[in-house]
Short mmCIF file of C-alpha atoms and ligand atoms in Angstrom, two decimals:
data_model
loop_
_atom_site.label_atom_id
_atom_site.label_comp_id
_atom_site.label_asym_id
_atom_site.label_seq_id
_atom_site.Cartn_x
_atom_site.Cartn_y
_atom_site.Cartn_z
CA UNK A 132 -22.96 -7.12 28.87
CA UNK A 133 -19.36 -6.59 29.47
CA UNK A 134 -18.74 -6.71 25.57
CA UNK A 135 -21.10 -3.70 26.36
CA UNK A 136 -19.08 -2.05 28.58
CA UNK A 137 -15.89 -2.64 27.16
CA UNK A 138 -16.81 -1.11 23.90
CA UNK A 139 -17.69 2.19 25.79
CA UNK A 140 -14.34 2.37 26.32
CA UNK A 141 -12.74 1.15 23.14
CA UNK A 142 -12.60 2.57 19.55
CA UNK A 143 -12.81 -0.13 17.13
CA UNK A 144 -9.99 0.39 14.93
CA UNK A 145 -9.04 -0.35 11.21
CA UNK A 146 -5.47 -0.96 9.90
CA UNK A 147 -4.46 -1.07 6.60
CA UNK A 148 -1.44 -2.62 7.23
CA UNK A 149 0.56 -1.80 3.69
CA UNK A 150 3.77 -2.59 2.40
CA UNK A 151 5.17 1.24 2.25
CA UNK A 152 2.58 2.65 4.60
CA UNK A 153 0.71 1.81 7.44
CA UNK A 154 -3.12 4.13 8.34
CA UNK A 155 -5.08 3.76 11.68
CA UNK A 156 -8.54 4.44 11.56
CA UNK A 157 -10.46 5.21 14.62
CA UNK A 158 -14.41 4.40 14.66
CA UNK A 159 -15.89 7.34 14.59
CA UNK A 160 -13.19 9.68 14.32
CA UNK A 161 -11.45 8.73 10.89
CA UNK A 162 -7.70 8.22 9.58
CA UNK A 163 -5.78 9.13 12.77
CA UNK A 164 -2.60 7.83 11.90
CA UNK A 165 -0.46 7.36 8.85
CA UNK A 166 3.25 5.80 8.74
CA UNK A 167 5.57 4.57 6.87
CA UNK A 168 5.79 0.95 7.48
CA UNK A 169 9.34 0.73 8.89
CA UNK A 170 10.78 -0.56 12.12
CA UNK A 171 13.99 0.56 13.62
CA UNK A 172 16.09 -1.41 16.19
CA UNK A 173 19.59 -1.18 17.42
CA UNK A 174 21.78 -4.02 17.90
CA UNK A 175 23.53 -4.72 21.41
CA UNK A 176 25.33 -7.74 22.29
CA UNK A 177 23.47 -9.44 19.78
CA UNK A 178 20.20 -8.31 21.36
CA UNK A 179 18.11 -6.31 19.41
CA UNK A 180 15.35 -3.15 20.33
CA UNK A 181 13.40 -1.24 19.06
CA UNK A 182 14.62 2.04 18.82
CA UNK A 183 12.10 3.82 16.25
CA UNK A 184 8.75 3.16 14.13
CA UNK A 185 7.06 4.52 11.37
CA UNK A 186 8.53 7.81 10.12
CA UNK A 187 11.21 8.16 12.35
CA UNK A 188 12.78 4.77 11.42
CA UNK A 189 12.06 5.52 7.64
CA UNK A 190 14.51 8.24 7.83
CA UNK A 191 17.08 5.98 8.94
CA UNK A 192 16.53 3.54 5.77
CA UNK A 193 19.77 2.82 3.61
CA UNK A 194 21.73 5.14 5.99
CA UNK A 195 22.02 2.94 9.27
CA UNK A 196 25.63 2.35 10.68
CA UNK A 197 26.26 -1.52 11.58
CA UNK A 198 24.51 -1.26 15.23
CA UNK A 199 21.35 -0.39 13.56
CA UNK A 200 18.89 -1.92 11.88
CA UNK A 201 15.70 -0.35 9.62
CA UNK A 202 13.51 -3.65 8.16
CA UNK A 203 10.32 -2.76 6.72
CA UNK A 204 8.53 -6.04 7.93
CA UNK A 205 5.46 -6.02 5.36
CA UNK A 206 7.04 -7.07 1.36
CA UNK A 207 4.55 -7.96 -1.56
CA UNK A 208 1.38 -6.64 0.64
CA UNK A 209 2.32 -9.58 3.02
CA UNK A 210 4.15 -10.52 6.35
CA UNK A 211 8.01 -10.84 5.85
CA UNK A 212 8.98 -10.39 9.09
CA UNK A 213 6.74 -11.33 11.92
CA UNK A 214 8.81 -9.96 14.57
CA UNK A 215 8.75 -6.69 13.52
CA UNK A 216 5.46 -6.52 12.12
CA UNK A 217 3.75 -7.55 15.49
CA UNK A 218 6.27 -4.52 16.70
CA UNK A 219 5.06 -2.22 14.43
CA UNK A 220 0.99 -2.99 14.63
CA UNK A 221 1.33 -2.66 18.47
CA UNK A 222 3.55 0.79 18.54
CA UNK A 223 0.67 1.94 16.07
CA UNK A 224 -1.79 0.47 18.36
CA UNK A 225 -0.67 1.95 21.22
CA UNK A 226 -0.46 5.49 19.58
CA UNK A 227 -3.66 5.31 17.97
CA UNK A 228 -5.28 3.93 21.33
CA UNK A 229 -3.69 6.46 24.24
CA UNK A 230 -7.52 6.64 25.47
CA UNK A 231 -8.02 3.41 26.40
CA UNK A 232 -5.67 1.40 28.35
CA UNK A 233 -7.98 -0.77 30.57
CA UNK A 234 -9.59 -2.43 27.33
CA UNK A 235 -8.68 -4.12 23.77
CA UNK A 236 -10.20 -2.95 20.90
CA UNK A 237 -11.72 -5.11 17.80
CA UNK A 238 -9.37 -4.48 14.87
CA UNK A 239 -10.54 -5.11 11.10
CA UNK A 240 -6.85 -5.40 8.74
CA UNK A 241 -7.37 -5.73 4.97
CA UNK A 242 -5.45 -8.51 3.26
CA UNK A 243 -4.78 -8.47 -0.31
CA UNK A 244 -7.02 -10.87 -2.45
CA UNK A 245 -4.08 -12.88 -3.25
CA UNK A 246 -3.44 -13.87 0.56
CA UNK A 247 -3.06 -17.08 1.35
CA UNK A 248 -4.62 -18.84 4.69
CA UNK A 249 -1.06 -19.46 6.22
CA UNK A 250 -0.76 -15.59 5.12
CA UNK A 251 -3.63 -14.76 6.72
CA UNK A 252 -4.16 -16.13 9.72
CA UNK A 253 -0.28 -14.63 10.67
CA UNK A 254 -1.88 -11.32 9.80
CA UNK A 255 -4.87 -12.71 12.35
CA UNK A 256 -2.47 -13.56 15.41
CA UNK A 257 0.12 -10.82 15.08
CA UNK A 258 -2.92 -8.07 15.61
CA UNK A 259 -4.22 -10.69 17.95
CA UNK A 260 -1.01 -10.52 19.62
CA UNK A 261 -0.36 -6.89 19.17
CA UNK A 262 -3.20 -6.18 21.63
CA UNK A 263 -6.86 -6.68 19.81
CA UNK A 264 -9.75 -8.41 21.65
CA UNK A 265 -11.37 -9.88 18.12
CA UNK A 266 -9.36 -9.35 14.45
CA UNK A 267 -11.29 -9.33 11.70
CA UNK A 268 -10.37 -9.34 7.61
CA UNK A 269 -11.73 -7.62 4.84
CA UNK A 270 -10.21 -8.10 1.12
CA UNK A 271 -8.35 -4.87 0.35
CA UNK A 272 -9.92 -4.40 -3.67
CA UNK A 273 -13.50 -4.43 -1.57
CA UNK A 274 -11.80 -1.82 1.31
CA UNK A 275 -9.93 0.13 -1.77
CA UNK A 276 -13.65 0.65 -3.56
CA UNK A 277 -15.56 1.76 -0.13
CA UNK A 278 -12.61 3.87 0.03
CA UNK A 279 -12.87 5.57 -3.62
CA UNK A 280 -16.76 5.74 -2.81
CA UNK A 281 -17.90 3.45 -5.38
CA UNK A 282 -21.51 2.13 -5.42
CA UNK A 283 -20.17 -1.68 -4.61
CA UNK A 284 -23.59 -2.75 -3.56
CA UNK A 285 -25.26 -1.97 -7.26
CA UNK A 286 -25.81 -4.86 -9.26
CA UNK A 287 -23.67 -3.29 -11.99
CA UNK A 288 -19.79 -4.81 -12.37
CA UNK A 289 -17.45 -2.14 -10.98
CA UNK A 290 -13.43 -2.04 -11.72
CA UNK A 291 -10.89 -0.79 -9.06
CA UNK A 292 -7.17 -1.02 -9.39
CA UNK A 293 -5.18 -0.74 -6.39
CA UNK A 294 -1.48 0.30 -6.79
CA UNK A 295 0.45 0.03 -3.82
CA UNK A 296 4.08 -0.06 -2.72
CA UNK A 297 4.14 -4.12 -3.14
CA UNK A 298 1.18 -4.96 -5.39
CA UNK A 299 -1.62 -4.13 -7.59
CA UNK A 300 -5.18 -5.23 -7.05
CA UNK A 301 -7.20 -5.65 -9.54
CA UNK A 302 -11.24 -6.39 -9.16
CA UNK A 303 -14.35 -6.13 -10.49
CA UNK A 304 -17.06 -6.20 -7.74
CA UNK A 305 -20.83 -6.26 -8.16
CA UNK A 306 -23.52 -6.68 -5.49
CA UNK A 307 -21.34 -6.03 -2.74
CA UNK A 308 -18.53 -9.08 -3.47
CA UNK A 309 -15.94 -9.44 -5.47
CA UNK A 310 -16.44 -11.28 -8.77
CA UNK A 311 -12.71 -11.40 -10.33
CA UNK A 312 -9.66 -10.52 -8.54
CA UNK A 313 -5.93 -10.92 -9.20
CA UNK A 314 -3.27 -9.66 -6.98
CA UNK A 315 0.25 -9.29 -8.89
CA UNK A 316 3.13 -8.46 -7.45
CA UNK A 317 3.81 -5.22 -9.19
CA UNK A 318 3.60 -1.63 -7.74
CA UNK A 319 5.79 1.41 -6.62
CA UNK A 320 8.53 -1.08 -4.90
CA UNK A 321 9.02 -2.31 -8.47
CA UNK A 322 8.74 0.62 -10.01
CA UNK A 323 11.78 1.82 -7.47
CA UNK A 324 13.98 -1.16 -8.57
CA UNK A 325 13.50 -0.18 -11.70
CA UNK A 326 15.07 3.05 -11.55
CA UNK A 327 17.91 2.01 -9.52
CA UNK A 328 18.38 -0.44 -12.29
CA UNK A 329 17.72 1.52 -15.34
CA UNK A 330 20.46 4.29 -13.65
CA UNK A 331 23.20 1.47 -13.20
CA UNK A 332 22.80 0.46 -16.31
CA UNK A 333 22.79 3.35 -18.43
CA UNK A 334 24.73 5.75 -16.23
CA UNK A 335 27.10 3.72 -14.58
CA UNK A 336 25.21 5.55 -11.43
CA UNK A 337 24.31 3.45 -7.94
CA UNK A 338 21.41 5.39 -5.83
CA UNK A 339 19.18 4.20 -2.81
CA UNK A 340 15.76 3.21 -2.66
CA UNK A 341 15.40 6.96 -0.98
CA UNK A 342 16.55 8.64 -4.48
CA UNK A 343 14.87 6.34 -6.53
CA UNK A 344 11.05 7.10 -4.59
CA UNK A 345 12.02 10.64 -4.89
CA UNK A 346 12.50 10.49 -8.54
CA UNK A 347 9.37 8.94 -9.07
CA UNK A 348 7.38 11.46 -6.64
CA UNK A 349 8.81 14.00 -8.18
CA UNK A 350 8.88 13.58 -12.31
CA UNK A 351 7.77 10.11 -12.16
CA UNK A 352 6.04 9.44 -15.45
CA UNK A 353 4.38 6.39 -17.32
CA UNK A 354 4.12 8.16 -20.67
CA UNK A 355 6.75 9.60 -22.47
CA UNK A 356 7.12 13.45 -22.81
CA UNK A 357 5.39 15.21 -26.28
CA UNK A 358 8.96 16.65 -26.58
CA UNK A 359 11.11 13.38 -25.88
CA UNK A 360 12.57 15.14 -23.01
CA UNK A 361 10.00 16.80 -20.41
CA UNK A 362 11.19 17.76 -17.00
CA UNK A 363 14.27 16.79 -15.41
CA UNK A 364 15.66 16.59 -11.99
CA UNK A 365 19.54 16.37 -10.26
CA UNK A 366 20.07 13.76 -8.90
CA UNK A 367 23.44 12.51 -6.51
CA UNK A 368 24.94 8.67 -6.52
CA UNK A 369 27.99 7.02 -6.76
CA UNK A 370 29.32 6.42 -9.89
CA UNK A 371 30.37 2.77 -10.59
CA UNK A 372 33.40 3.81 -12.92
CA UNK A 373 35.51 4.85 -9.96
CA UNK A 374 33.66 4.91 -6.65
CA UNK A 375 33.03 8.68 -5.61
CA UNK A 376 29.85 10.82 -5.90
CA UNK A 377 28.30 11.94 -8.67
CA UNK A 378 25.45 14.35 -9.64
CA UNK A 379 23.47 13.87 -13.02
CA UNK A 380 20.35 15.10 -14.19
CA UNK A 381 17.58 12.37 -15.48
CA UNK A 382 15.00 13.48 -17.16
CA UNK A 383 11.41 12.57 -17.74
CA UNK A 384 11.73 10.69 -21.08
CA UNK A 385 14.69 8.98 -19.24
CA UNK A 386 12.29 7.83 -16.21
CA UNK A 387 8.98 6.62 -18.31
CA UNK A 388 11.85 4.47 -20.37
CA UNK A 389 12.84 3.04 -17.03
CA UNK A 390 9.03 2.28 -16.20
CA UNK A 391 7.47 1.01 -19.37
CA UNK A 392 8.26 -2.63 -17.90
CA UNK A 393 6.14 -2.14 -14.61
CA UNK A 394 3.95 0.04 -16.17
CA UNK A 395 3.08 -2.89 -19.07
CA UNK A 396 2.26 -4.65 -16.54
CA UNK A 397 -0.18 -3.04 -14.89
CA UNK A 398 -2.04 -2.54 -18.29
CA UNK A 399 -1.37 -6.45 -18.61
CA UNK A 400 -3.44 -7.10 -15.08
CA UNK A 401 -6.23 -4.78 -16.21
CA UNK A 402 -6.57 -6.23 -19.69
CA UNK A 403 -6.85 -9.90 -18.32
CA UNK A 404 -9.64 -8.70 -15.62
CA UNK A 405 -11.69 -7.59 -17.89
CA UNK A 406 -11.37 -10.62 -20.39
CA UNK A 407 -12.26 -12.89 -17.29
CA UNK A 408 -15.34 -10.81 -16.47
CA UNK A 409 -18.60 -12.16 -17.25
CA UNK A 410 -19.77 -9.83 -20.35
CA UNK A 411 -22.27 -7.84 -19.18
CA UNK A 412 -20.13 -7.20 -16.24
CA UNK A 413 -17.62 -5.70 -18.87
CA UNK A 414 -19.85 -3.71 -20.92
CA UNK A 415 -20.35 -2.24 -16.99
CA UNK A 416 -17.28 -1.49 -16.77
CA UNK A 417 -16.63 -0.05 -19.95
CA UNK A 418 -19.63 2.18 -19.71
CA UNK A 419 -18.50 2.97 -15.72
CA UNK A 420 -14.37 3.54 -16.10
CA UNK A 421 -12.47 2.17 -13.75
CA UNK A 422 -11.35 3.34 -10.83
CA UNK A 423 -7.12 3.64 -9.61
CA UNK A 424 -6.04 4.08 -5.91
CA UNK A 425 -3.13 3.43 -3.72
CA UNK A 426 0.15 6.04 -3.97
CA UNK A 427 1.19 4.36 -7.64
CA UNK A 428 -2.42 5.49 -8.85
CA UNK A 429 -0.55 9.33 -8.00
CA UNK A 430 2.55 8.48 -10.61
CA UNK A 431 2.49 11.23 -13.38
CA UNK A 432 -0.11 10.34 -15.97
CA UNK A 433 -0.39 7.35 -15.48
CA UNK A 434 -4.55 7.77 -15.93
CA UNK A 435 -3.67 9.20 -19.90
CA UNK A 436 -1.23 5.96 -20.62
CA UNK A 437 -3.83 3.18 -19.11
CA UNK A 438 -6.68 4.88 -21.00
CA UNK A 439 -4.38 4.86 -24.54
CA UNK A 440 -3.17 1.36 -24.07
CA UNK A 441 -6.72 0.38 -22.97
CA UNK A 442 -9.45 1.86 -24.46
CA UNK A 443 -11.35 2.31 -20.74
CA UNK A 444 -11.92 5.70 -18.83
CA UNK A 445 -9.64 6.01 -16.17
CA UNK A 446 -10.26 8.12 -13.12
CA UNK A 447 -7.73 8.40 -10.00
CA UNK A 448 -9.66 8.55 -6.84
CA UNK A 449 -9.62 11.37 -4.80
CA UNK A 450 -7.60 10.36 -1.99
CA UNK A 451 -5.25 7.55 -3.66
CA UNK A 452 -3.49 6.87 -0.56
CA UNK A 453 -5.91 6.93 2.27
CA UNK A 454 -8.65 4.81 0.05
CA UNK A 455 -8.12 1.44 1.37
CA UNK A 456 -7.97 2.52 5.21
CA UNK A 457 -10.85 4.96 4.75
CA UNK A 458 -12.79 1.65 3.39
CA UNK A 459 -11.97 -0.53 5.95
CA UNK A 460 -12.86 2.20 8.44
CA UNK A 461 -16.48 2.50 6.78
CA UNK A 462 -16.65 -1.15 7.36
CA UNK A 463 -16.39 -0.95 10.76
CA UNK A 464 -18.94 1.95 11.03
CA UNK A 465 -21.26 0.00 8.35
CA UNK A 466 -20.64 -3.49 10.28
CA UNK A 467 -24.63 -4.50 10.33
CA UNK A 468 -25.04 -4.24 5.99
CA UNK A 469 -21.28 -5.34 5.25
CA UNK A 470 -20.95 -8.55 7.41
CA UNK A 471 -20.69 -10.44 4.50
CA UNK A 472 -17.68 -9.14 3.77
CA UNK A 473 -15.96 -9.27 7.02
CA UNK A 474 -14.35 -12.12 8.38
CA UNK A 475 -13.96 -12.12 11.87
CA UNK A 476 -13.69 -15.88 12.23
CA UNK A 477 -10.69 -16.87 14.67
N1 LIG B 596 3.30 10.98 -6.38
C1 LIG B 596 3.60 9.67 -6.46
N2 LIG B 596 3.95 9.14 -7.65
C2 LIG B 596 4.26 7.84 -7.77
N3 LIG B 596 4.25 6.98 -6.74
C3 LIG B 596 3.89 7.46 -5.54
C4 LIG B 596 3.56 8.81 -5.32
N4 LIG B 596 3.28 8.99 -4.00
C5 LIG B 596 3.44 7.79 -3.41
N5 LIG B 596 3.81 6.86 -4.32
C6 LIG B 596 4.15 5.46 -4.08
O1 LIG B 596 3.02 4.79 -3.61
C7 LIG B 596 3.45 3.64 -2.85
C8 LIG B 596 2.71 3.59 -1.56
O2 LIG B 596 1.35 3.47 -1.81
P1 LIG B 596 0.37 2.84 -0.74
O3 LIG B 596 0.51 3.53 0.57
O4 LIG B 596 -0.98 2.78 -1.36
O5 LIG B 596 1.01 1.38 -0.62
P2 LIG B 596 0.76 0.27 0.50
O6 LIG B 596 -0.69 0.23 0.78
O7 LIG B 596 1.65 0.54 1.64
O8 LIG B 596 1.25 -1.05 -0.26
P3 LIG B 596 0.46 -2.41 -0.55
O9 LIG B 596 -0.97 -2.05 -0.77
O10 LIG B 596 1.10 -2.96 -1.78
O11 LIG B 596 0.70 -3.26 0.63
C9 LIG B 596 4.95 3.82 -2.62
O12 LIG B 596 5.65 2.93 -3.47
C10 LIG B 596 5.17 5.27 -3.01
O13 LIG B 596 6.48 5.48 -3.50
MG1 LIG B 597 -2.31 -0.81 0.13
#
C-alpha cells in the first residue's frame, strides 16, 4: 500500500550515467535531461564545493584557474570518482525530480557489460545514496538495442555496437538476452587523445581536449578523403617550438590518419563478436546488419569504413546519442515483459 502511494507521487526514473554525457529519463514523459558528465567545485581552505554540474561545469574544462576544479567523475563507462559522481547523479536527480520532494523514486542505471561486481554495486549505492528508494541495473548493449528499436525479443541473433565517450559495446542479443558481449575500452575519449597526439607529433602543436572534440564533431572522419585532402578546419594551440599561439589548418585526410588506430579497433571488436557467435546467430547477423549507437556511431563515415573493412551492413541508429537512455527508459515502462533483464537485487 504505501509503495502504492508513494509511486503516485514519484516518476520512476532512468539514468544512463555515461562517461561524456549523462540523460534522465522520466517514466512516462521521456529524455528530460541531458548533460555533460562534469562536476565543478571550487577550492577554499582546502575545502572543496560544488560550484557547477553538467554543462555549466563542462565549459570550465581545461580552462579552470588553481581554486577550481572540473573532474568528470565517470572514465572507461565506470566510476572514477565516487565523490563526485554521487554529486553529479543527485544534482541530476534533483533537477529531473522538482515534482516530488516528499518521496524517492526507483532508478534503473545501465552498466556496461564489462562491469565488474565491485563496479557495480558502487554504481548501486551512489544512486542509492544520491536519493533512490530501489536501484536497479540493466546491461547497456541490451538498453542501447531497446534504444535503436531493435526486435531483441526475436529468436534471430541481433548485433549492436555502442560507441561512447569511454567504450564500445559490442553484442549480439537474441531472445531478449545477450549472447556475446565485449566491452573495450575504446571510444570518442580515445579518439580525442589521439588527435591531441597525432597534432604534437606532427605539428609541434599542443591543444585541449575542447579542440580536439571539436575537430572530430566537426570534420571528424574514419575514412580517408577520395581526394587525399577533403575538408579542413583552423584550428588555435600552442606551438611546442617556442611557447606562443599558433593557428593551423588540419585537414580531413590529416584527421582519419590520426584515427585509423581507434578506428582499427573498433573493426577489431566487431570482427571477434561475430567469430564468437554461434553460426546461425552470424548468418543473422549478416543477413540483419548491425546496428551503431552512442555519439562515436555520429563520427563522419564511419558506417562506409566498418562496412569496407567488414563485409556487414552497417546502419547508424536514428538517435545515436539518446539510444541507451531511451532503452533503459522503455525498460522501466515495459518492467512486467523485461524483468529478466533488470536487476534490482540490493
Ligand atoms: N558528430 C560526432 N562525431 C564524432 N563523435 C561525436 C560526435 N558527437 C558526439 N561525439 C562523441 O560521442 C561521445 C559521447 O557519446 P555518448 O554520449 O554516447 O557517450 P557516453 O554514453 O557518455 O559514454 P560511455 O557509454 O562510454 O560511458 C563523445 O566522445 C563525443 O565527443
Ligand atoms: Mg553510453
Amino acid at each position: 500500500m504505501f509503495a502504492y502511494i508513494t509511486s503516485l507521487f514519484t516518476a520512476d526514473m532512468a539514468i544512463d550515467l555515461g562517461t561524456a554525457n549523462t540523460l534522465v529519463y522520466v517514466k512516462g514523459k521521456g529524455v528530460i535531461l541531458n548533460e555533460p558528465s562534469v562536476v565543478a567545485y571550487t577550492i577554499k581552505d582546502g575545502r572543496k564545493e560544488v560550484l557547477a554540474v553538467g554543462e555549466d561545469a563542462k565549459l570550465m574544462l581545461g580552462r579552470t584557474p588553481g581554486s577550481i576544479e572540473a573532474i568528470r567523475p565517470m572514465r572507461d563507462g565506470v566510476i572514477a570518482d565516487f565523490v563526485a559522481a554521487e554529486e553529479m547523479i543527485k544534482h541530476f536527480i534533483r533537477k529531473a525530480n522538482k515534482r516530488s520532494k516528499i518521496s524517492k523514486p526507483r532508478i534503473i542505471v545501465c552498466v556496461p557489460h564489462g562491469a565488474t561486481p565491485v563496479e557495480k554495486r558502487a554504481i548501486r549505492d551512489s544512486v542509492l545514496r544520491a536519493g533512490a528508494r530501489k536501484a536497479g541495473l540493466i546491461a547497456e548493449p541490451i538498453a542501447a538495442a531497446i534504444g535503436a528499436g531493435m526486435p531483441i525479443q526475436d529468436p534471430t541473433g541481433s548485433m549492436v555496437v555502442d560507441i561512447g565517450g569511454g567504450t564500445t559495446e559490442v553484442a549480439v542479443l537474441s531472445l531478449g538476452d545477450i549472447v556475446y558481449a565485449r566491452s573495450v575500452r575504446v571510444g570518442g575519449d580515445r579518439m580525442d587523445d589521439a588527435l591531441i597526439a597525432y597534432l604534437r607529433r606532427q605539428q609541434n602543436l599542443l591543444v585541449g581536449e575542447a579542440t580536439a572534440e571539436r575537430i572530430k564533431t566537426e570534420i571528424g572522419t574514419a575514412r580517408m578523403p577520395a581526394d587525399g585532402k577533403g575538408r579542413s578546419m583552423k584550428i588555435r594551440g600552442r606551438d611546442l617550438l617556442n611557447g606562443v599561439p599558433k593557428e593551423i589548418e588540419i585537414t580531413q585526410a590529416q584527421v582519419a590518419d590520426a584515427l585509423t588506430e581507434t578506428f582499427q579497433q573498433i573493426c577489431e571488436a566487431v570482427m571477434a563478436a561475430l567469430e564468437s557467435t554461434p553460426p546461425d546467430l552470424a548468418a543473422d547477423i549478416v543477413d540483419r546488419g548491425v546496428m551503431l549507437t552512442g555519439g562515436g556511431a555520429l563520427l563522419g563515415n564511419l558506417d562506409l569504413a566498418l562496412r569496407e573493412q567488414t563485409g556487414l551492413s552497417i546502419t547508424v541508429a536514428e538517435d545515436p546519442l539518446n539510444c541507451v537512455a531511451l532503452g533503459t527508459g522503455k525498460s522501466l515502462e515495459y518492467e512486467k515483459q523485461l524483468a529478466h533483464i533488470i536487476d534490482f537485487d540490493a
